[in-house]
CSV table of C-alpha atoms in Angstrom, one decimal:
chain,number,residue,atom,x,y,z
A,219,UNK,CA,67.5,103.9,115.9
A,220,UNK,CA,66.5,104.0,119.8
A,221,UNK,CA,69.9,103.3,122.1
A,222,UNK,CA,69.0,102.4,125.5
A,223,UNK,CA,71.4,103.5,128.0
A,224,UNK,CA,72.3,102.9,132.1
A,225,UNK,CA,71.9,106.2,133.4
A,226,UNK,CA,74.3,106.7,136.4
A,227,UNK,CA,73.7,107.4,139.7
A,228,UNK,CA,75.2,111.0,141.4
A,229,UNK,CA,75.4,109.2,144.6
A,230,UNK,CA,77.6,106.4,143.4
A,231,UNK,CA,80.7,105.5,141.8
A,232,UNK,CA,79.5,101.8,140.3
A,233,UNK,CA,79.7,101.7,136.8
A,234,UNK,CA,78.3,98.5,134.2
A,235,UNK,CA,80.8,95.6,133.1
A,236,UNK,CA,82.8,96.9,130.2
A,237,UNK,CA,81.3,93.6,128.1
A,238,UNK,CA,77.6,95.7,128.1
A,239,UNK,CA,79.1,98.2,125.9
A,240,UNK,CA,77.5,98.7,122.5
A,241,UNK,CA,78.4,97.5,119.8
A,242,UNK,CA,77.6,100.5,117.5
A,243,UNK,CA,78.4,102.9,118.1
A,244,UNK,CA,81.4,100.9,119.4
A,245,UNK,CA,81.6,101.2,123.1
A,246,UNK,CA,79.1,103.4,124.5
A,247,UNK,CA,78.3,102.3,128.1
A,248,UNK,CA,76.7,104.6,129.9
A,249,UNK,CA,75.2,108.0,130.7
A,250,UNK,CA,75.4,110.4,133.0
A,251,UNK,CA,77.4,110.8,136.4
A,252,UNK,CA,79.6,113.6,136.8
A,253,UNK,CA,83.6,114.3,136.7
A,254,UNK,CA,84.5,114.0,140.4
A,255,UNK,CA,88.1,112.5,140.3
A,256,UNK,CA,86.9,108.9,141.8
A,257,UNK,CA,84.3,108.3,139.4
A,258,UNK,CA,87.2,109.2,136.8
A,259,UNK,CA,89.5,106.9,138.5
A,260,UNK,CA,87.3,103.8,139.4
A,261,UNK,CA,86.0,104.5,135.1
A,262,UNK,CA,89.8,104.1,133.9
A,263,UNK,CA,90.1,100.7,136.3
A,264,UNK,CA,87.2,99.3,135.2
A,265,UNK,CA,88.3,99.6,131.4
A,266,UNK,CA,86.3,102.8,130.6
A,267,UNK,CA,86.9,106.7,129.6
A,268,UNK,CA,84.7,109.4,129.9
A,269,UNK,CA,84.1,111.3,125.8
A,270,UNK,CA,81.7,113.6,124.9
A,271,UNK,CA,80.8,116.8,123.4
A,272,UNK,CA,79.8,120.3,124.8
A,273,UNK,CA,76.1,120.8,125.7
A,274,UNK,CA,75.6,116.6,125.6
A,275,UNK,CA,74.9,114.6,128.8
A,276,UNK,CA,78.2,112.6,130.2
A,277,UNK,CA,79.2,109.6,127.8
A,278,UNK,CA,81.1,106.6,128.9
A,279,UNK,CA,82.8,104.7,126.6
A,280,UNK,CA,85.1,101.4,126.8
A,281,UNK,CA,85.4,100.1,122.9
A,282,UNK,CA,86.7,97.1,121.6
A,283,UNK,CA,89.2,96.1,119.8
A,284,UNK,CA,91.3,98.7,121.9
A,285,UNK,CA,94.4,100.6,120.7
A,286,UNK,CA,97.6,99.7,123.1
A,287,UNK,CA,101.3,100.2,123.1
A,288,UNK,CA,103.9,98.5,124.4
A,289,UNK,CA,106.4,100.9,125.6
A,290,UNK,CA,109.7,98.2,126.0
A,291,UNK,CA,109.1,97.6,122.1
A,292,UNK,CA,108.1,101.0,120.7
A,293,UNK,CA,110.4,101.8,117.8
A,294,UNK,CA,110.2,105.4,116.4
A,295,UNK,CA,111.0,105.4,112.7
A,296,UNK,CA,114.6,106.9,111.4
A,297,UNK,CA,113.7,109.9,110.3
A,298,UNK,CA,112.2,110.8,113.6
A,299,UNK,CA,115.3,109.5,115.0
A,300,UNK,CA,117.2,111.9,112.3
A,301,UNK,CA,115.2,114.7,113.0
A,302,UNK,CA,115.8,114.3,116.8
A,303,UNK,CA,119.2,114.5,116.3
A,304,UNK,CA,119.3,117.4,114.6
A,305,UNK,CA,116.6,119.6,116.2
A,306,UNK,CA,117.5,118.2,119.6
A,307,UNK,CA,114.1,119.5,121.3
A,308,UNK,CA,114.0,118.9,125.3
A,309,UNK,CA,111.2,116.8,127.1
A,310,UNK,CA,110.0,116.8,130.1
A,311,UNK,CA,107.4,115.0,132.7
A,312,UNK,CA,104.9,117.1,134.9
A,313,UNK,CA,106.2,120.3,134.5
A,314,UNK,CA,103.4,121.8,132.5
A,315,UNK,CA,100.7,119.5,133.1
A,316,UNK,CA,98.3,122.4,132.7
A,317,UNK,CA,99.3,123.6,129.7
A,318,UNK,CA,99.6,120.6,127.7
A,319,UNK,CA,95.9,119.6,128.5
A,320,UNK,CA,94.5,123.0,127.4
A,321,UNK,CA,97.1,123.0,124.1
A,322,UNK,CA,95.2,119.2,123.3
A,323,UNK,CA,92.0,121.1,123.4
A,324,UNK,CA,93.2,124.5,121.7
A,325,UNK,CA,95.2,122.9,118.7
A,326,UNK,CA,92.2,121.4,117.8
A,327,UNK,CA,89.0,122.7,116.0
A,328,UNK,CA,86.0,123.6,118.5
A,329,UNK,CA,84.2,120.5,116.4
A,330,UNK,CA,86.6,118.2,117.1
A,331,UNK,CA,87.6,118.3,120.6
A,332,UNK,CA,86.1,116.8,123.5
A,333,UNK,CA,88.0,118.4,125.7
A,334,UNK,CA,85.6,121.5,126.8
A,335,UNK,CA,86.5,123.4,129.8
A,336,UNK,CA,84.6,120.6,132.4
A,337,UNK,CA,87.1,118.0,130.8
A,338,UNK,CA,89.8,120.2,131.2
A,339,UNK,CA,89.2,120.9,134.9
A,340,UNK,CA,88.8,117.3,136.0
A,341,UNK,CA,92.3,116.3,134.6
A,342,UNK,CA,93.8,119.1,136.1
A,343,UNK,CA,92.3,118.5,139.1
A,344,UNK,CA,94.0,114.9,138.9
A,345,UNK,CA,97.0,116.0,138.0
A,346,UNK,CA,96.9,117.9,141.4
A,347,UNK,CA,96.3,114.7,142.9
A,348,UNK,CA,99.0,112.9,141.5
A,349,UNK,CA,97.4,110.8,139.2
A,350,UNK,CA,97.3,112.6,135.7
A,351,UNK,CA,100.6,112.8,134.4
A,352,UNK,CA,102.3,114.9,131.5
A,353,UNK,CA,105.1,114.7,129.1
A,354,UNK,CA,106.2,118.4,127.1
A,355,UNK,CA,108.3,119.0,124.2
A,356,UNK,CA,110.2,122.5,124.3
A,357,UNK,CA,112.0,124.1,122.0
A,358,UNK,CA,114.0,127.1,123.0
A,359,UNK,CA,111.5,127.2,126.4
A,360,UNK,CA,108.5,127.1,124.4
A,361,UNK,CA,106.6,124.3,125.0
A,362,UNK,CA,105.7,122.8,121.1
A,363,UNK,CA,104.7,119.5,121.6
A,364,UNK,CA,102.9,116.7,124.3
A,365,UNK,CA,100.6,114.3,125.7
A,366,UNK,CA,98.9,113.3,129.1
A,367,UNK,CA,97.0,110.7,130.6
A,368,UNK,CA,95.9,108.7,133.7
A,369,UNK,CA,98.6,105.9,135.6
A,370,UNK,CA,97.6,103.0,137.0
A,371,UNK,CA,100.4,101.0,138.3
A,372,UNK,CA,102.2,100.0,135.0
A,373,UNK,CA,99.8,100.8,133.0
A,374,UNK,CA,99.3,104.8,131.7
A,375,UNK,CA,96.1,105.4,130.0
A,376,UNK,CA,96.8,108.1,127.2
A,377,UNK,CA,94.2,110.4,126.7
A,378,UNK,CA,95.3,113.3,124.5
A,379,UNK,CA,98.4,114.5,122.4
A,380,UNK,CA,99.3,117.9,120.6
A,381,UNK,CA,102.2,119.1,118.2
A,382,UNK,CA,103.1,123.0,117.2
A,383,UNK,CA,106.0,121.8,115.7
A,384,UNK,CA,106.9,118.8,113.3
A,385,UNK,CA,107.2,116.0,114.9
A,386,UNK,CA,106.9,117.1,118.6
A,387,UNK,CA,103.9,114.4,119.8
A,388,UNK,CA,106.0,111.5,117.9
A,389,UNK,CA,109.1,112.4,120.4
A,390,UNK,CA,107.0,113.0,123.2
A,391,UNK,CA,105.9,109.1,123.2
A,392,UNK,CA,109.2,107.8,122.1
A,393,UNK,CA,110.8,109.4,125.2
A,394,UNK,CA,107.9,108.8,127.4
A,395,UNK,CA,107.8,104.9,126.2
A,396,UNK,CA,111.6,104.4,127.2
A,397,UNK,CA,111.0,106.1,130.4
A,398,UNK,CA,107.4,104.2,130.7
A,399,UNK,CA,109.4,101.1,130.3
A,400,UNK,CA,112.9,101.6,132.0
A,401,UNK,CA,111.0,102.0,135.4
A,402,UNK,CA,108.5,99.2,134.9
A,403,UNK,CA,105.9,100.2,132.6
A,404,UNK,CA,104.3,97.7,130.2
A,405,UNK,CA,101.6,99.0,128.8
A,406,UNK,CA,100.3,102.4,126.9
A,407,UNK,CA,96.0,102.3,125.9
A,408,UNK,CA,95.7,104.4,123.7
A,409,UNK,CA,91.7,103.6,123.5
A,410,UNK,CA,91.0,103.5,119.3
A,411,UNK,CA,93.2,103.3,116.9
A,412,UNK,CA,93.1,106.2,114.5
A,413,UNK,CA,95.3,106.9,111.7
A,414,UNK,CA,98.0,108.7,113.9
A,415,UNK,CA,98.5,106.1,116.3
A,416,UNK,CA,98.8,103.5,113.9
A,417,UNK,CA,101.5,105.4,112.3
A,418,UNK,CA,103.5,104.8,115.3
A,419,UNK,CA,103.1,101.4,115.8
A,420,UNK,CA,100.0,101.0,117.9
A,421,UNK,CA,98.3,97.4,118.4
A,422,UNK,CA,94.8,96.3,119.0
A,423,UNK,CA,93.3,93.9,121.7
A,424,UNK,CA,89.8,92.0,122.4
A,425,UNK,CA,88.1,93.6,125.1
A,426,UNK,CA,88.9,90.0,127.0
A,427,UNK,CA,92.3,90.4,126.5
A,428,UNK,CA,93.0,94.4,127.3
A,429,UNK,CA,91.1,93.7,130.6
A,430,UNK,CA,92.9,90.9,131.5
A,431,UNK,CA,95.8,92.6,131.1
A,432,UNK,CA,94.5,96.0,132.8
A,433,UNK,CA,93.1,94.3,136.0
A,434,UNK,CA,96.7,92.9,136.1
A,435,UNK,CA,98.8,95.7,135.8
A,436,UNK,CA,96.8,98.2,137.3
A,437,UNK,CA,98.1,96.1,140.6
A,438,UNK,CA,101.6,96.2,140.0
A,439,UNK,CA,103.6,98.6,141.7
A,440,UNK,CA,106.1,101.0,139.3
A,441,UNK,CA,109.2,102.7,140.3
A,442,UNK,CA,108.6,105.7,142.8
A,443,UNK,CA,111.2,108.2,140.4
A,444,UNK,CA,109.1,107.0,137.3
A,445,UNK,CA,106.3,110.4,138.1
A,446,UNK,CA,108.3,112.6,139.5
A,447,UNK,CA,109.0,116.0,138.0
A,448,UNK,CA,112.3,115.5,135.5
A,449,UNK,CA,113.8,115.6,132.6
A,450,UNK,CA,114.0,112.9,130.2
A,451,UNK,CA,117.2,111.6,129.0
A,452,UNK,CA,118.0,111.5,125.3
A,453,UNK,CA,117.5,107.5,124.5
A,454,UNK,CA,120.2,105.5,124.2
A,455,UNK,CA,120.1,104.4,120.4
A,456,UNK,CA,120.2,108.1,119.3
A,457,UNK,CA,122.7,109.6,121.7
């Protein structure tokens, strides 16, 4: 079957409505562009991600239904809670941005990751800019576990997670969702739900209704602290 794409153009940043995506395969948008941090930026506030594999032209993407959390109501379940206890590993936010971006790519097999070094680069680059933000697990200084993704206002588009360690992704969120939430966040897109993320409680939305809610939130202002370089508390229903 023939798709026919927009190609994008290198001078501009303007990308098609969301509602031309495809319907199989289930969101793809458009082609081509490149990974300057703007075009990133204005993709993820227009309701679309950048996914594709090494040696292929630049794929855009903004499926529907789409996967979301809701940070204020994210439950972890009681063994993770149990385990927590127990093991008691330490998290963080943005202090091995780096690190947890190339970990999402090198836990993975070559086939199954998108995140070749180009990816890598641009979200390391906007981390540098204050814009891609990172949660780590340690255990005994080592980091074991994490996930990353873009903010906008109170929203945080996820984009990749990684475990060494049982368990280590699965507190990485839970922390990261009281934290989210606590300084004004209200929602997590997690783009398509997958096993994993249904696991932990993820939702889906229409297109209509995840963009409604992303054009909204994306213009709310969240606390100043909520980015800054910390560690995050142990929540309050396991302490």
């Amino acid at each position: 079957m023939t798709i026919y794409l927009p190609e994008l153009a290198p001078d501009n940043f303007h990308f098609p409505s969301p509602y031309e995506a495809l319907d199989e395969p289930n969101g793809l948008l458009a082609f081509g562009g490149d990974l300057n941090p703007k075009r990133i930026v204005k993709a993820y506030q227009s309701g679309i991600f950048p996914w594709y594999g090494t040696g292929e032209p630049i794929l855009w993407w903004s499926p529907s239904p789409r996967a979301v959390f809701y940070p204020k109501t994210f439950k972890p379940s009681k063994s993770v809670k149990k385990f927590q206890r127990k093991q008691n590993y330490d998290i963080s936010l943005n202090m091995a941005t780096a690190q947890v971006i190339d970990l999402c790519a090198s836990t993975r097999p070559p086939e199954q990751t998108w995140l070749h070094e180009e990816m890598r680069e641009a979200y390391k680059l906007l981390a540098q800019q204050g814009i891609c933000h990172s949660v780590e697990v340690w255990q005994n200084q080592e980091l074991i576990g994490g996930l990353y993704g873009i903010n906008l206002g109170r929203l945080f588009c996820g984009e990749s997670m990684f475990s060494l360690k049982s368990n280590a992704s699965k507190i990485a969120l839970w922390y990261f969702c009281e934290h989210f939430a606590r300084n004004g966040g209200e929602m997590i897109d997690c783009q398509v739900l997958n096993p994993h993320t249904q696991s932990l409680g993820a939702q889906e939305l229409p297109r209509q209704q995840f963009m409604e809610r992303l054009l909204s939130l994306q213009k709310q202002v969240i606390s100043n602290h909520c980015f800054q370089r910390q560690w995050l508390s142990m929540p309050i229903d396991v302490r």
